[in-house]
Coordinates of C-alpha atoms and ligand atoms in Angstrom, one line a residue:
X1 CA -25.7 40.8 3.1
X2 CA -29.1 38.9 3.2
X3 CA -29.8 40.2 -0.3
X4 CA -26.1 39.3 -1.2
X5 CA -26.9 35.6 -0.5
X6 CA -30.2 35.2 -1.9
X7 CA -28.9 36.3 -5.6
X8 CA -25.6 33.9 -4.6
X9 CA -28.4 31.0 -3.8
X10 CA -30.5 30.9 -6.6
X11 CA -29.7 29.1 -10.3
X12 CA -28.4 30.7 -13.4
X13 CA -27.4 30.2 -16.7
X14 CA -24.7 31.7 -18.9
X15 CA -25.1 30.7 -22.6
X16 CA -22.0 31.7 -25.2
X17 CA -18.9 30.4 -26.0
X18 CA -16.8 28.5 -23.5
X19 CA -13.6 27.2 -22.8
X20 CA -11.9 25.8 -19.9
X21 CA -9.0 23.7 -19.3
X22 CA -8.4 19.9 -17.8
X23 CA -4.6 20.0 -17.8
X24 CA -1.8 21.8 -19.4
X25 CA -2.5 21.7 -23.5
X26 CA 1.6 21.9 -23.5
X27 CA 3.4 22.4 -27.2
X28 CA 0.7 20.5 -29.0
X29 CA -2.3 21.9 -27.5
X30 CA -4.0 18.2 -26.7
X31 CA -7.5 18.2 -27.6
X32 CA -8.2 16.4 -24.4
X33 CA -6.4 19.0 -22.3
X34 CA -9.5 21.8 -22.8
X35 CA -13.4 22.2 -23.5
X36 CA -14.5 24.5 -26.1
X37 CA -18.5 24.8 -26.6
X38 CA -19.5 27.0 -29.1
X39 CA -23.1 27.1 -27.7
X40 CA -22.3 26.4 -24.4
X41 CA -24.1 26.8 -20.8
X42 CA -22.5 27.1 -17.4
X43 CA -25.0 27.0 -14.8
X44 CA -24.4 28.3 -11.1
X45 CA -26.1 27.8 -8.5
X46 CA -25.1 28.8 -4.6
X47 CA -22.2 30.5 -6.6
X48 CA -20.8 27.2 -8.0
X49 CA -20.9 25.7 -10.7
X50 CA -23.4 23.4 -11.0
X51 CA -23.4 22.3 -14.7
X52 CA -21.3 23.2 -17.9
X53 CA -22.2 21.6 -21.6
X54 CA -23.6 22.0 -25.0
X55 CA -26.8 24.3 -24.5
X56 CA -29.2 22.4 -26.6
X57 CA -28.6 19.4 -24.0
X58 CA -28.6 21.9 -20.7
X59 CA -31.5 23.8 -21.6
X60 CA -34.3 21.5 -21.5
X61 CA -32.7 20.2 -17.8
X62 CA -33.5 24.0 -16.7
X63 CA -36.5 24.9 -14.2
X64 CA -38.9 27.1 -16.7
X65 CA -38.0 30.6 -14.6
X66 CA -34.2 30.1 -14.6
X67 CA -33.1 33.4 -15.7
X68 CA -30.6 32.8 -19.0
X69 CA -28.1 35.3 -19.8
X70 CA -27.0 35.6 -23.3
X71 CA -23.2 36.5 -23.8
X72 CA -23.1 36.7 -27.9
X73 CA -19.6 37.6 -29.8
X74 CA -17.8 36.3 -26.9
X75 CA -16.3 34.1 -24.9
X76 CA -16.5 32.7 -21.2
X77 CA -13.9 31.2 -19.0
X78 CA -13.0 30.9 -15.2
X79 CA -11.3 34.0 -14.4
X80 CA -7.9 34.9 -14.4
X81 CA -5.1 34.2 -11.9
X82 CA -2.5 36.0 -11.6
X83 CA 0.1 34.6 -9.0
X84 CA 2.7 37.5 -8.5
X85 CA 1.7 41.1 -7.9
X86 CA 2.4 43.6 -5.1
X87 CA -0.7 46.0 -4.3
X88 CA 0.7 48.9 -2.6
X89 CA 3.0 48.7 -5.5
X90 CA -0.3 50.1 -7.8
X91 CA 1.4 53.6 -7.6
X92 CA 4.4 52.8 -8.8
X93 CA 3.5 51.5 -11.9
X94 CA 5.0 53.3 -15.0
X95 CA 7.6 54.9 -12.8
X96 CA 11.1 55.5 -14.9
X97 CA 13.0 52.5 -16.5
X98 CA 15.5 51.4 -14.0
X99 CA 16.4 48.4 -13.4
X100 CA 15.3 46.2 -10.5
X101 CA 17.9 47.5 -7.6
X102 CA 17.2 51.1 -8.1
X103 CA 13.6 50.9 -8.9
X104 CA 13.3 49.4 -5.7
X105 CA 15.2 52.0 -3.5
X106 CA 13.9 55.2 -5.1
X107 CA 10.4 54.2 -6.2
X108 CA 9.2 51.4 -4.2
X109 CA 10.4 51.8 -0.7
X110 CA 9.2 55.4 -0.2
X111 CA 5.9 54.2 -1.9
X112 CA 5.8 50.9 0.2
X113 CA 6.1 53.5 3.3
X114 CA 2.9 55.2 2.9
X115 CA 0.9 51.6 4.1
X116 CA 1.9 52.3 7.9
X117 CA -1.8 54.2 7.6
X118 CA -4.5 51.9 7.5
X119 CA -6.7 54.0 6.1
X120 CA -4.5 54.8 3.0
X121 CA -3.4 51.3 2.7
X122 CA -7.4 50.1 2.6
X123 CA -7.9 52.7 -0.2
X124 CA -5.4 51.2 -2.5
X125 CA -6.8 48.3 -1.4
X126 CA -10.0 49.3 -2.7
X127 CA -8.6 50.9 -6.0
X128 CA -6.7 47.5 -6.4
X129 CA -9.5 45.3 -6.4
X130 CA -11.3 47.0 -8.5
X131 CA -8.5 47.0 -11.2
X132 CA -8.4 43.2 -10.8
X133 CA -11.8 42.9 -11.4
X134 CA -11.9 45.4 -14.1
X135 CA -9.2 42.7 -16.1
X136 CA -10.9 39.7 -15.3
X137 CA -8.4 38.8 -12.2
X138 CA -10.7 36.8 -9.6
X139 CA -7.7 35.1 -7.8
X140 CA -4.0 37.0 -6.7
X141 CA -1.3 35.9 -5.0
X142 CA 0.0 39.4 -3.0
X143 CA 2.4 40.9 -1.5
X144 CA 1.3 43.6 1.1
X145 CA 4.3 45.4 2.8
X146 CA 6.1 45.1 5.7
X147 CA 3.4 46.2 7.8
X148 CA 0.4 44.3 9.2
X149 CA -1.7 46.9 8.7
X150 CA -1.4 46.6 5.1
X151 CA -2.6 42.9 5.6
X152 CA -5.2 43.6 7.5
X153 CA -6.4 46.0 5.7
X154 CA -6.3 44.3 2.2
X155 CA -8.0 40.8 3.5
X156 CA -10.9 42.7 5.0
X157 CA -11.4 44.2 1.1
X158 CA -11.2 41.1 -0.1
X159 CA -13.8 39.4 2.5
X160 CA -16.0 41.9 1.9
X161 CA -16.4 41.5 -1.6
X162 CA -16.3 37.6 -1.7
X163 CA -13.4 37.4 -3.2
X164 CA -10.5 34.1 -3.3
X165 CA -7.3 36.0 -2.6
X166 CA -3.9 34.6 -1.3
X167 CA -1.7 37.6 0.8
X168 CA 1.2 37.6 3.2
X169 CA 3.0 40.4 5.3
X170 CA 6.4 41.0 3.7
X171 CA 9.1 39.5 6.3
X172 CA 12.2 42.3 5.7
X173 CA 14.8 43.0 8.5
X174 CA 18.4 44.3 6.3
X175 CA 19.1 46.1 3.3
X176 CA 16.6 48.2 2.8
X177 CA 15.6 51.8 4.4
X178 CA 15.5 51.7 8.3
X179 CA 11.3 52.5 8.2
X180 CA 10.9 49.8 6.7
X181 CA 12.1 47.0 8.4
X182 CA 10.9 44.4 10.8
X183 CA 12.7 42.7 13.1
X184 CA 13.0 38.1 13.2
X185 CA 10.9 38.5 16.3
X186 CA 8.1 41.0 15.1
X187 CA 8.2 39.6 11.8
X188 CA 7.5 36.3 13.2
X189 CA 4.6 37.2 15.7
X190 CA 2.7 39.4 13.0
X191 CA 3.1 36.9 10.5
X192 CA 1.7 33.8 12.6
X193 CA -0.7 36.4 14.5
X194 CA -1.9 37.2 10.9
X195 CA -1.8 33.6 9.0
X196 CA -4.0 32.4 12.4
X197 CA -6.9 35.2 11.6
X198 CA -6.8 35.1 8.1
X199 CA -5.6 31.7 6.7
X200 CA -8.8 29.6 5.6
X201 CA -11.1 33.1 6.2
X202 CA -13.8 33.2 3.7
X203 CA -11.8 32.4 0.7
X204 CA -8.7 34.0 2.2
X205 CA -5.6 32.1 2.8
X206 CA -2.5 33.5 4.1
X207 CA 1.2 33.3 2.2
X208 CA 4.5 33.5 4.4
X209 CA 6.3 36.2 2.3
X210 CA 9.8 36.9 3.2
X211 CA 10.8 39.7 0.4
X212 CA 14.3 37.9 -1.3
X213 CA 17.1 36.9 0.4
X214 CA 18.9 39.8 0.0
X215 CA 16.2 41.6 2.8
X216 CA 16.3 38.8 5.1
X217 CA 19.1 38.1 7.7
X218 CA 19.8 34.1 7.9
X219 CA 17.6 34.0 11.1
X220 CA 14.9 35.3 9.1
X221 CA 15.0 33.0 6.6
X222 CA 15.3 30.5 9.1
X223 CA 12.5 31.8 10.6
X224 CA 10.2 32.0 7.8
X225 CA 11.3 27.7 7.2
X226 CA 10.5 27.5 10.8
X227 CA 6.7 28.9 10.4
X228 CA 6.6 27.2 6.9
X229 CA 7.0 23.7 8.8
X230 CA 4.6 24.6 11.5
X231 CA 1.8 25.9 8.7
X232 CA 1.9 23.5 6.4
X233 CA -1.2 24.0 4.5
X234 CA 0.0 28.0 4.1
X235 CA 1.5 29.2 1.2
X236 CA 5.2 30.7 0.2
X237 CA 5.8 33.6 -2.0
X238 CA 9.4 35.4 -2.4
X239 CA 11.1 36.9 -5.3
X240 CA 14.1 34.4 -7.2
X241 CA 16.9 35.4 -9.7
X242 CA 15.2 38.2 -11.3
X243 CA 18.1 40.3 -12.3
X244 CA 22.2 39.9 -12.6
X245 CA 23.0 42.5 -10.0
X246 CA 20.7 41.1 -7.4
X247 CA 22.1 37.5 -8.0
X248 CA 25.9 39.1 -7.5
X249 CA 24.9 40.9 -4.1
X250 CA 23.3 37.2 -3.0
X251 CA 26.6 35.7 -3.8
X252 CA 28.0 37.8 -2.0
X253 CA 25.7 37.0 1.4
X254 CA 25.5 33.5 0.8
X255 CA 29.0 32.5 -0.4
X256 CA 28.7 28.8 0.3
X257 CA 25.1 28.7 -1.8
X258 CA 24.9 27.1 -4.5
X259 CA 22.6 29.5 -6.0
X260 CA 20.1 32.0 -5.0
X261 CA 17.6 29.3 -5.5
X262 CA 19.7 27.2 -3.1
X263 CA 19.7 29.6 -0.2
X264 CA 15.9 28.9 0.1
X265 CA 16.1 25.4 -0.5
X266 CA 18.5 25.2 3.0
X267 CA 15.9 27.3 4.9
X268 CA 13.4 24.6 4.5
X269 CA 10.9 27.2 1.5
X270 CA 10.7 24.9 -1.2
X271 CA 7.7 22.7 -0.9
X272 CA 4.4 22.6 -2.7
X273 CA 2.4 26.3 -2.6
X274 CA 5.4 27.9 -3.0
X275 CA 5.5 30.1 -5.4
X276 CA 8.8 31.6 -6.5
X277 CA 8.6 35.1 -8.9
X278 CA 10.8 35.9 -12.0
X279 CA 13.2 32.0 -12.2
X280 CA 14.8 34.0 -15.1
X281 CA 18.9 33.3 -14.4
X282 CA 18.1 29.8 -13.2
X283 CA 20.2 27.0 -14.2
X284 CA 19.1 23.3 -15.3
X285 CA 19.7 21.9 -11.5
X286 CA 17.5 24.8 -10.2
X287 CA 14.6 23.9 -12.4
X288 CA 14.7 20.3 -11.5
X289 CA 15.3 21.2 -7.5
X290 CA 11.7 23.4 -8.1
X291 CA 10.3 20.7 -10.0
X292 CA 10.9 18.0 -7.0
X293 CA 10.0 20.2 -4.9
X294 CA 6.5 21.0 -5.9
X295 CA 6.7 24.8 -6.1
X296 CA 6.0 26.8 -8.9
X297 CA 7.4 30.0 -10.5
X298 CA 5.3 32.7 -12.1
X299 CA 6.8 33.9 -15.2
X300 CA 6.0 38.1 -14.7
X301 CA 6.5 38.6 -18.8
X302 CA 5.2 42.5 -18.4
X303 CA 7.5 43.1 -15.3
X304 CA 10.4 41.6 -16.9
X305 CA 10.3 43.4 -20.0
X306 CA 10.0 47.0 -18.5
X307 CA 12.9 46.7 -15.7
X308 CA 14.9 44.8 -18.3
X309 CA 15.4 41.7 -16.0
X310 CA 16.1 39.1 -18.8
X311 CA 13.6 36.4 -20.5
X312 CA 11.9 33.9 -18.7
X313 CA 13.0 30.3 -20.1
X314 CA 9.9 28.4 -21.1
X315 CA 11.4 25.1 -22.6
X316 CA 14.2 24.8 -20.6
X317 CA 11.3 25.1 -17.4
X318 CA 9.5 21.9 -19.6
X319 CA 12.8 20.3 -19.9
X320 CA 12.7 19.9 -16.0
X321 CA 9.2 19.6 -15.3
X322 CA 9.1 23.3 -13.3
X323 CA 5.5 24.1 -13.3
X324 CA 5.2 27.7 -14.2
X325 CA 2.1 30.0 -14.2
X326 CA 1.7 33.8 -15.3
X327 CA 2.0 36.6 -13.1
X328 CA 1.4 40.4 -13.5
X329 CA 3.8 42.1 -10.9
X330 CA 2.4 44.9 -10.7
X331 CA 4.0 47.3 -10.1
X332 CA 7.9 46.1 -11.5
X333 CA 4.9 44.6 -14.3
X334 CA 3.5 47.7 -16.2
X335 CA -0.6 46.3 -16.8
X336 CA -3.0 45.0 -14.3
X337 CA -4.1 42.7 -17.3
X338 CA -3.0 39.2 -17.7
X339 CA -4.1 39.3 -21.5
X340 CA -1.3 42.3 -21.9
X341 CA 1.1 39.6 -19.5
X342 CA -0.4 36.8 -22.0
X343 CA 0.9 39.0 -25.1
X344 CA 4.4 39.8 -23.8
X345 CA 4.8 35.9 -22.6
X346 CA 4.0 35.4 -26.5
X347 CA 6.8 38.1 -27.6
X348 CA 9.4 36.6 -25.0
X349 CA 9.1 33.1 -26.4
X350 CA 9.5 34.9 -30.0
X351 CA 12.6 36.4 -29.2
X352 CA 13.9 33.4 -27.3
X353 CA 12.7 31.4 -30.6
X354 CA 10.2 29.2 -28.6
X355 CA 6.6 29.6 -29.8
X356 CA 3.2 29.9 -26.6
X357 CA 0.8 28.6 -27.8
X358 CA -2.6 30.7 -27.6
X359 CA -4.3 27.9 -25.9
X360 CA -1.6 27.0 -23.3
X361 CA -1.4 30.9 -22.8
X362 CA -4.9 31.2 -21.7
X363 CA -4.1 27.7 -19.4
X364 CA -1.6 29.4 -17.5
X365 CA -3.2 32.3 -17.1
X366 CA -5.9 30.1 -15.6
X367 CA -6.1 26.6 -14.2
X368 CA -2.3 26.3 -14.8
X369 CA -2.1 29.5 -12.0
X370 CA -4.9 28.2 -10.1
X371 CA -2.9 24.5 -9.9
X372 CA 0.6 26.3 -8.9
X373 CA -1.8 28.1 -5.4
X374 CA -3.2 24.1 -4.4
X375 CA -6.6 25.9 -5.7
X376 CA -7.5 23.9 -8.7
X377 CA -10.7 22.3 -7.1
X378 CA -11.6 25.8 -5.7
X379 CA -11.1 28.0 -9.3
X380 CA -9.3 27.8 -12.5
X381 CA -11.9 25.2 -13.9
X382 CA -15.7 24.6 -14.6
X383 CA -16.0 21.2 -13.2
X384 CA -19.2 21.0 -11.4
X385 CA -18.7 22.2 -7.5
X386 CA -16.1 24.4 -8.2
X387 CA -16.5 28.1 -7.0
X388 CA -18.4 30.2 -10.1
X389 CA -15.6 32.8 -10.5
X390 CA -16.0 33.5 -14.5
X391 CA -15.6 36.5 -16.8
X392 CA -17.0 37.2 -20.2
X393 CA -14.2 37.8 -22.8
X394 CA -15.9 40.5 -25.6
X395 CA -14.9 39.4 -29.4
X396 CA -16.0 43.2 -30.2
X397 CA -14.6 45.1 -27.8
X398 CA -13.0 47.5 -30.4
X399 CA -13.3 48.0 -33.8
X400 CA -9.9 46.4 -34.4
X401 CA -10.7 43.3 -32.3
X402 CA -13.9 42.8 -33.8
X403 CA -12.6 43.0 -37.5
X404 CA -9.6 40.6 -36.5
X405 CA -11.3 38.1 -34.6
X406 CA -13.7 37.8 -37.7
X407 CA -11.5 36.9 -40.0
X408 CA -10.0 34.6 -37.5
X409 CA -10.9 30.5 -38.5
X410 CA -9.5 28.9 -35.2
X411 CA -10.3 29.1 -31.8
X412 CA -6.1 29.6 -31.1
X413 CA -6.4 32.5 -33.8
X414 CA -9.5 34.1 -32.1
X415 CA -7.2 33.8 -28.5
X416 CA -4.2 35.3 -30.3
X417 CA -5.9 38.3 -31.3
X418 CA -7.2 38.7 -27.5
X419 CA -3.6 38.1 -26.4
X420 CA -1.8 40.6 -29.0
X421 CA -4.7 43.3 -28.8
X422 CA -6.5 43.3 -25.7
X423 CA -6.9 44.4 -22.1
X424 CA -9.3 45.1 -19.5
X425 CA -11.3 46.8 -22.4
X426 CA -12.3 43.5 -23.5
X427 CA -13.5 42.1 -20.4
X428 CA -17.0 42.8 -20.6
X429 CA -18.1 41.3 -17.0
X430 CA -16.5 39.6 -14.1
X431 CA -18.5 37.4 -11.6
X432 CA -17.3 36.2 -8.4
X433 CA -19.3 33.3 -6.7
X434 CA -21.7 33.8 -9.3
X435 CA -22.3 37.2 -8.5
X436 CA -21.9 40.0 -11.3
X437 CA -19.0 42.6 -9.5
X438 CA -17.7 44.2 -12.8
X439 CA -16.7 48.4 -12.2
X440 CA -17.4 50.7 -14.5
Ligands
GUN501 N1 12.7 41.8 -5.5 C1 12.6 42.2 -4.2 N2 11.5 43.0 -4.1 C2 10.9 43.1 -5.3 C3 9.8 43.8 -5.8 O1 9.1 44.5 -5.1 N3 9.5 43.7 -7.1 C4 10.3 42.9 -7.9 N4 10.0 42.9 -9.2 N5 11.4 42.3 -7.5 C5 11.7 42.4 -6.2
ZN502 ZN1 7.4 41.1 -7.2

């Protein structure tokens, strides 16, 4: 640990390409929404940021024994931030292609049951982490399951290796197999006996997760409102009109709703650092309720591809002002990489007959995510005192890459090519407070 902090204390410098985002580039890709320096430094120091600009004006500002690390052929940003994915849900990914209601009985419960054990649930914890870091993801929003243990287990990962992570214990008392479920009372107590040891430990904060609506009595909803109001500074995360049967079965519970969006909205859960998944089957009055609101969606492009949910709606979402970010979901989400995630968001909006731009894609997939947690002066961004969590993006990373980003004459064409042809392959390092983590 003493080692651990010296390396974190001292200064360095990252020279290469960068890029980092102000604000949302939106359709037109505003030239004052992002910085791109082809010769750029970042410099850290104490594991933030303690500079970013042209290197020809940084360098001579060094201390002569600053160690500079050279990053050629590629490019640097603040790491990705993926605000939707389940980790004891890492084996289930690839499981067969059914659609969301059965994937969830006969993959994902029996799965989710294995996280009772503490010691298997810190092992995929461990294996999780290290498939974040091996595609660049420094920040998650996750779910854990139903049992604290599986909170536990994953936040003490993710304090031991440094890491900004947001997590919540999955609140879940109906509809679902018996072993799974908690009760409003235990589900309470754990979750406010778990928010109070983790919330605002080390980077660690703590979401309030109830599961949908359809795995929650009233009273647990109401519950959940009820701890939502008393931790205001905590963070939401459920799932939201994801699929057509699931919206038909919430009808069905909540016939005086207006919609499944609506049933939160009258247990007191939308309100800024909420983060609602999927928003596919939303209508115009849903998107504008989110947008006053203050809570985002994440848009899980990968997850809603391979359980054939429907396709996220990214105009209509700017028509209202609904902030959305991008979200893996692993495992309904097939990759662990938000460029893959990046790549179907761009194939959605084709089909849809919208166009993503290359440089908002890479906003989402960083500020824009880190702004939908409240963590935009934490991550997401270079601006000087924010916390050093970068990775290095490898122009060469395979033969095909390297050929296509060569002929490519923009920065958007060179981010393209990442977005249509890479994955974790191309991230060549990750660092976390400054600190290189990156698994082989
Ligand atoms: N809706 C309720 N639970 C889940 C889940 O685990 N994954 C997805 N994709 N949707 C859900
Ligand atoms: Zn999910």
């Amino acid at each position: 640990m003493a080692l651990r902090t010296d390396i974190a204390a001292q200064v360095c410098a990252h020279r290469g390409a960068i890029l980092h985002f102000r604000s949302d580039p939106g359709a037109r890709d505003d030239p004052a929404s992002f910085e791109f320096l082809e010769d750029g430094l970042l410099v850290t120091r104490g594991g933030h940021v303690a500079a970013v600009g042209p290197a020809q004006e940084l360098l001579p500002t060094l201390p002569a024994d600053v160690e500079i690390v050279g990053h050629a052929e590629s490019i640097l940003m603040p790491g990705f931030v993926d605000t939707h994915i389940h980790y004891p849900q890492t084996d289930v990914i690839g499981s067969g292609g059914r659609q969301l209601l059965d994937w969830l009985e006969d993959y994902t419960f029996p799965t989710e049951r294995r996280f009772s054990d503490p010691v298997y649930a810190a092992a995929v914890g461990e294996f999780f982490l290290d498939e974040l870091i091996r595609n660049g993801t420094t920040t998650a929003m996750v779910f854990c399951t139903v049992h604290r243990t599986s909170v536990d287990a994953f936040f003490h990962s993710a304090a031991a290796r440094q890491m900004r992570m947001v997590a919540g214990k999955i609140l879940m008392d109906r509809n679902s197999p018996e072993y799974l479920r908690d009760s409003v009372s235990s589900g309470e107590q754990d979750s406010r006996e778990l928010l109070q040891k983790w919330h605002g430990h080390e980077r660690l904060s703590y979401a309030i997760t109830p599961r949908s609506a359809i795995t929650s009595s009233e009273a647990q909803l109401q519950s959940a409102g009820q701890l939502a109001k008393e931790f205001p500074d905590a963070l939401i995360q459920t799932h939201v009109a994801e699929n057509l049967e699931e919206i038909a079965w919430v009808r069905r519970l909540f016939p005086q709703a207006r919609s499944y969006l609506d049933v939160y909205d009258s247990y007191g859960l939308l309100r800024e650092r909420a983060i609602y998944a999927h928003c596919i089957h939303f209508d115009q009055a849903d998107r504008v309720r989110m947008a006053q609101s203050g809570a985002a969606a994440a848009f899980c492009p990968c997850s809603n591809l391979y359980l054939g949910s429907g396709l996220f709606d990214m105009a209509a979402a700017d028509d209202a002002g609904m902030p959305f970010s991008i979200a893996t979901d692993v495992g309904g989400g097939n990759s662990f990489s938000m460029l893959r995630s990046l790549g179907d968001a761009y194939k959605i909006a084709q089909l849809s007959r919208q166009h993503l731009s290359p440089l908002r894609a890479f906003y989402l997939a960083t500020l824009g995510g880190a702004r939908a947690l409240g963590l935009e002066d934490r991550v997401g961004q270079f601006t000087v005192g924010a916390e050093a969590d970068f990775i290095v993006l490898d122009l060469r990373a395979t033969p095909l890459i390297a050929r296509r980003t060569a002929q490519s004459r923009t920065l958007a064409e060179k981010l393209l090519v990442l977005m249509a042809l890479g994955d974790d392959r191309v991230v060549s390092h990750t660092y976390v407070l400054g600190r290189e983590v990156s698994v082989a």
